Coordinates of C-alpha atoms in Angstrom, one line a residue:
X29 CA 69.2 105.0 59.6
X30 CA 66.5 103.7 61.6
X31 CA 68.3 100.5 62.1
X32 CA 71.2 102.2 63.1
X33 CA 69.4 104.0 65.9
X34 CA 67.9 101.1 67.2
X35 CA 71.2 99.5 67.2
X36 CA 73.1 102.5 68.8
X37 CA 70.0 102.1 71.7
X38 CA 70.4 98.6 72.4
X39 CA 74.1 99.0 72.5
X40 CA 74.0 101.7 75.0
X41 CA 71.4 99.7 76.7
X42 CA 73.6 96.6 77.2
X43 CA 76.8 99.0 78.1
X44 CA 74.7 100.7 81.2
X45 CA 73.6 97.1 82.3
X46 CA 77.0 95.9 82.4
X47 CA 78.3 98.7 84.0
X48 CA 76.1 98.5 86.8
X49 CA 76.1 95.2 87.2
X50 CA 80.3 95.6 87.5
X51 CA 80.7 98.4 89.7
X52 CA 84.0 97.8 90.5
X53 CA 84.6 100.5 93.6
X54 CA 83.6 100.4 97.1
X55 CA 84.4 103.0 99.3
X56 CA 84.1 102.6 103.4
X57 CA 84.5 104.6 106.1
X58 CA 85.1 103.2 109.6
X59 CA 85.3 104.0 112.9
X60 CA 87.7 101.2 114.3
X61 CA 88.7 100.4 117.8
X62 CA 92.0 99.3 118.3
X63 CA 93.1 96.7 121.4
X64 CA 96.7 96.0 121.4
X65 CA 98.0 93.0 122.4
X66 CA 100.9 94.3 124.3
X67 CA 102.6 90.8 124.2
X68 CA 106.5 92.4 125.4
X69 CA 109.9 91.3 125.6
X70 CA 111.4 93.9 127.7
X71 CA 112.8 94.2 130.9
X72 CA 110.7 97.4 131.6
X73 CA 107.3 96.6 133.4
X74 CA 103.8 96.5 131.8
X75 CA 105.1 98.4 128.9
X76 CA 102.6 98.9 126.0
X77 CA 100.2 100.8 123.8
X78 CA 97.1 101.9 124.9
X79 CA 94.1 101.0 123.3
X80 CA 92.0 104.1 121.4
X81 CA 89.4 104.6 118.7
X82 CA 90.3 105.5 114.9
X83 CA 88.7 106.5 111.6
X84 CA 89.2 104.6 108.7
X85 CA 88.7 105.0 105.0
X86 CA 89.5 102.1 102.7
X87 CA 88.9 101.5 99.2
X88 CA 88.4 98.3 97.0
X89 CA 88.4 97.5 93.5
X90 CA 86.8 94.0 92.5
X91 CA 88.2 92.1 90.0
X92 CA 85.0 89.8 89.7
X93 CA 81.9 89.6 92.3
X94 CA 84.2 87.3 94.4
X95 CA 87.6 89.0 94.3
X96 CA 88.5 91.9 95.3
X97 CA 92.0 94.2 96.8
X98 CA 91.5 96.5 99.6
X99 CA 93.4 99.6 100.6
X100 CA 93.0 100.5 104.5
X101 CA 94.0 103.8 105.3
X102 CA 93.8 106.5 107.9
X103 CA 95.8 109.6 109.4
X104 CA 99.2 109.4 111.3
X105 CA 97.8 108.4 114.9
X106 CA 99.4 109.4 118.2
X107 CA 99.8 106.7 120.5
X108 CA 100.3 106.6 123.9
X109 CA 102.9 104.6 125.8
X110 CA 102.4 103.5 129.4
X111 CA 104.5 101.3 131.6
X112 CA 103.3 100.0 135.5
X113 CA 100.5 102.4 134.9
X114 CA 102.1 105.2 134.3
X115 CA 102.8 107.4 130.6
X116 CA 106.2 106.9 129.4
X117 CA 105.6 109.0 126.0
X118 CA 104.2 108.9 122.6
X119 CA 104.7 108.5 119.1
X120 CA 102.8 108.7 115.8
X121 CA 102.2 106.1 113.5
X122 CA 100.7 105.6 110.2
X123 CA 99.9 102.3 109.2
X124 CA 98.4 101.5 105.4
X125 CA 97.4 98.0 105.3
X126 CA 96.3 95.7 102.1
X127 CA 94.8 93.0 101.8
X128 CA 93.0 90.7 99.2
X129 CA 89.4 89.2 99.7
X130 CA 87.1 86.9 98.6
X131 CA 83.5 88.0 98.8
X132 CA 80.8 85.1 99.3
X133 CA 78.0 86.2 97.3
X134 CA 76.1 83.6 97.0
X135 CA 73.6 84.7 100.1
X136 CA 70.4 86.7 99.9
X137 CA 70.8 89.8 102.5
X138 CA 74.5 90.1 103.7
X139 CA 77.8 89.8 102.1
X140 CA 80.4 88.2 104.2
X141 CA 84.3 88.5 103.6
X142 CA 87.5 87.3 104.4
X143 CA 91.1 88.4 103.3
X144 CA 94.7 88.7 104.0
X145 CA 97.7 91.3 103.2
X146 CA 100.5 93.1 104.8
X147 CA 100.7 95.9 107.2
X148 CA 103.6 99.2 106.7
X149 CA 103.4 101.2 109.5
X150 CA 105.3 104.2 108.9
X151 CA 106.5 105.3 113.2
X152 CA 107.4 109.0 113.8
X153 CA 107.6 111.5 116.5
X154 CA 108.9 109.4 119.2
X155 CA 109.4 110.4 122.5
X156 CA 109.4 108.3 125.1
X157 CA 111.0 108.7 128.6
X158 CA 112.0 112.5 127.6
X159 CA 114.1 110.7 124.9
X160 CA 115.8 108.4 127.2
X161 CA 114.3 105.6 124.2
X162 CA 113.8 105.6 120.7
X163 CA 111.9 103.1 117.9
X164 CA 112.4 101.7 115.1
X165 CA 111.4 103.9 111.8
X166 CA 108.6 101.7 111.0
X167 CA 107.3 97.8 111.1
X168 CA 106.0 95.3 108.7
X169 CA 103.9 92.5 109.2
X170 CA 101.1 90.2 108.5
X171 CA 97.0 91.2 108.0
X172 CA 94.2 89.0 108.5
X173 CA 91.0 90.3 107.8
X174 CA 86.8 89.2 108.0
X175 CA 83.9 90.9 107.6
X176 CA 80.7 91.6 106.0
X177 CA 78.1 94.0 104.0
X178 CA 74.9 94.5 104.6
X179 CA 73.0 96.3 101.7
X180 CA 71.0 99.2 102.8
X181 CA 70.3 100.5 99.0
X182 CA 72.0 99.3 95.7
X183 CA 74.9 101.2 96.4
X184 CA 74.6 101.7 99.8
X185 CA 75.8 99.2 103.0
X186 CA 76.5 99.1 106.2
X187 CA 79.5 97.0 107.2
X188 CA 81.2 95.7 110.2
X189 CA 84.9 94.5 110.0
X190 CA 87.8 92.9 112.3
X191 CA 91.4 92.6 111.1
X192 CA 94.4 91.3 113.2
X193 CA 97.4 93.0 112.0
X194 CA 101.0 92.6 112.9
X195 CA 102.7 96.0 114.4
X196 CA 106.0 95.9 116.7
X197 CA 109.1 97.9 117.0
X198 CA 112.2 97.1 118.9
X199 CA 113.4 99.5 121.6
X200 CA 116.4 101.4 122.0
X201 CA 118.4 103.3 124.7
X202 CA 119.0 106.2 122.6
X203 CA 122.6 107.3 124.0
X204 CA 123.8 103.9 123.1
X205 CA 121.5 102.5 120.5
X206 CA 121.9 99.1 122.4
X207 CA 118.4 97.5 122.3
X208 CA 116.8 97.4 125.2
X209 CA 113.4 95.0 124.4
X210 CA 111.0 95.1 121.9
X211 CA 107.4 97.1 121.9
X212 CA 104.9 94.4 120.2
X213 CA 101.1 95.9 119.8
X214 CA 99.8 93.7 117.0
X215 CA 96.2 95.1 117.3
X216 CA 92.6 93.5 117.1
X217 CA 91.2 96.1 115.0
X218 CA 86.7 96.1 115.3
X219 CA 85.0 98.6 113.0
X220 CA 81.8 99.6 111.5
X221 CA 80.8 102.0 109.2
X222 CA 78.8 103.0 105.6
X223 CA 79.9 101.8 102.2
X224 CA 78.8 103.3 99.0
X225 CA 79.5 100.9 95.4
X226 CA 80.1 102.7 92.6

């Protein structure tokens, strides 16, 4: 019986080692700025996005202390159009991103990052020129991502991130549905914010 409790110890021992030496989840959250490119082709002048400031929750599983899959999220975000300096509308857009990393852990201190996914970006509520234009639905596109951790705790870190993600949506005279140019953002995307391993 004894041996049995000895062996039921070491066992549970060797479980809670290994389970905090895996600790699969990270959770962030961010507050991102996002500066749009605004690169056009479109016969209307200066049209484009203007730049604003985000929260951001993502969440990432490793697979092993180098690899890990990373789900960006936020809330549907109004953004607001402008052409020669003036508004032209707004519309709402949600837009999930993931992406796959590989974690350089072989430094004392800080854990850098990079990765690469895709982009959905789910567009609603347009209105732009009193409905005089309408978007496409939504846009999907390419993700590029670096970063890095910097421990705080164990399970604690402070992190900063930039990702360069691909967004655009042709543009449409809505009585005719001829296309009239297409509204490219793809956003530079520089965050910070706490993440807690677990």
């Amino acid at each position: 019986m004894k041996k049995i409790l000895i062996a039921a110890a070491v066992g549970m021992l060797v479980a809670g080692q290994v389970a905090a030496q895996e600790t699969p989840w990270l959770v962030r959250a961010r507050a991102v700025n996002m500066h749009m490119t605004n690169e056009n082709s479109t016969p209307v002048t200066g049209l484009g996005v203007s730049n604003k400031t985000i929260p951001e929750v993502d969440v990432s599983y490793f697979f092993n202390k180098n690899i890990a899959a990373e789900l960006i999220l936020t809330v549907p975000q109004q953004m607001n159009v402008v052409a020669a300096g003036g508004d032209v509308g707004t519309f709402k857009a949600l837009p999930p991103t993931l992406t796959v990393q590989y974690h350089f852990t072989d430094l004392k201190g800080y854990t850098p990052y990079v990765g690469a996914g895709l982009n959905f970006t789910k567009i609603t509520h347009v209105n732009l020129a009193g409905g005089a234009f309408s978007l496409d639905n939504h846009s999907y596109g390419f993700a590029l991502q670096a970063g890095v951790d910097v421990p705080l705790t164990k399970q604690v870190s402070l992190n900063f991130d930039i990702k360069k993600v691909q967004i655009q949506s042709d543009v449409y005279v809505a009585a005719t549905g001829a296309k009239a140019g297409t509204l490219k953002l793809d956003p530079t995307l520089v965050g910070v914010g706490i993440g807690y391993r677990f």
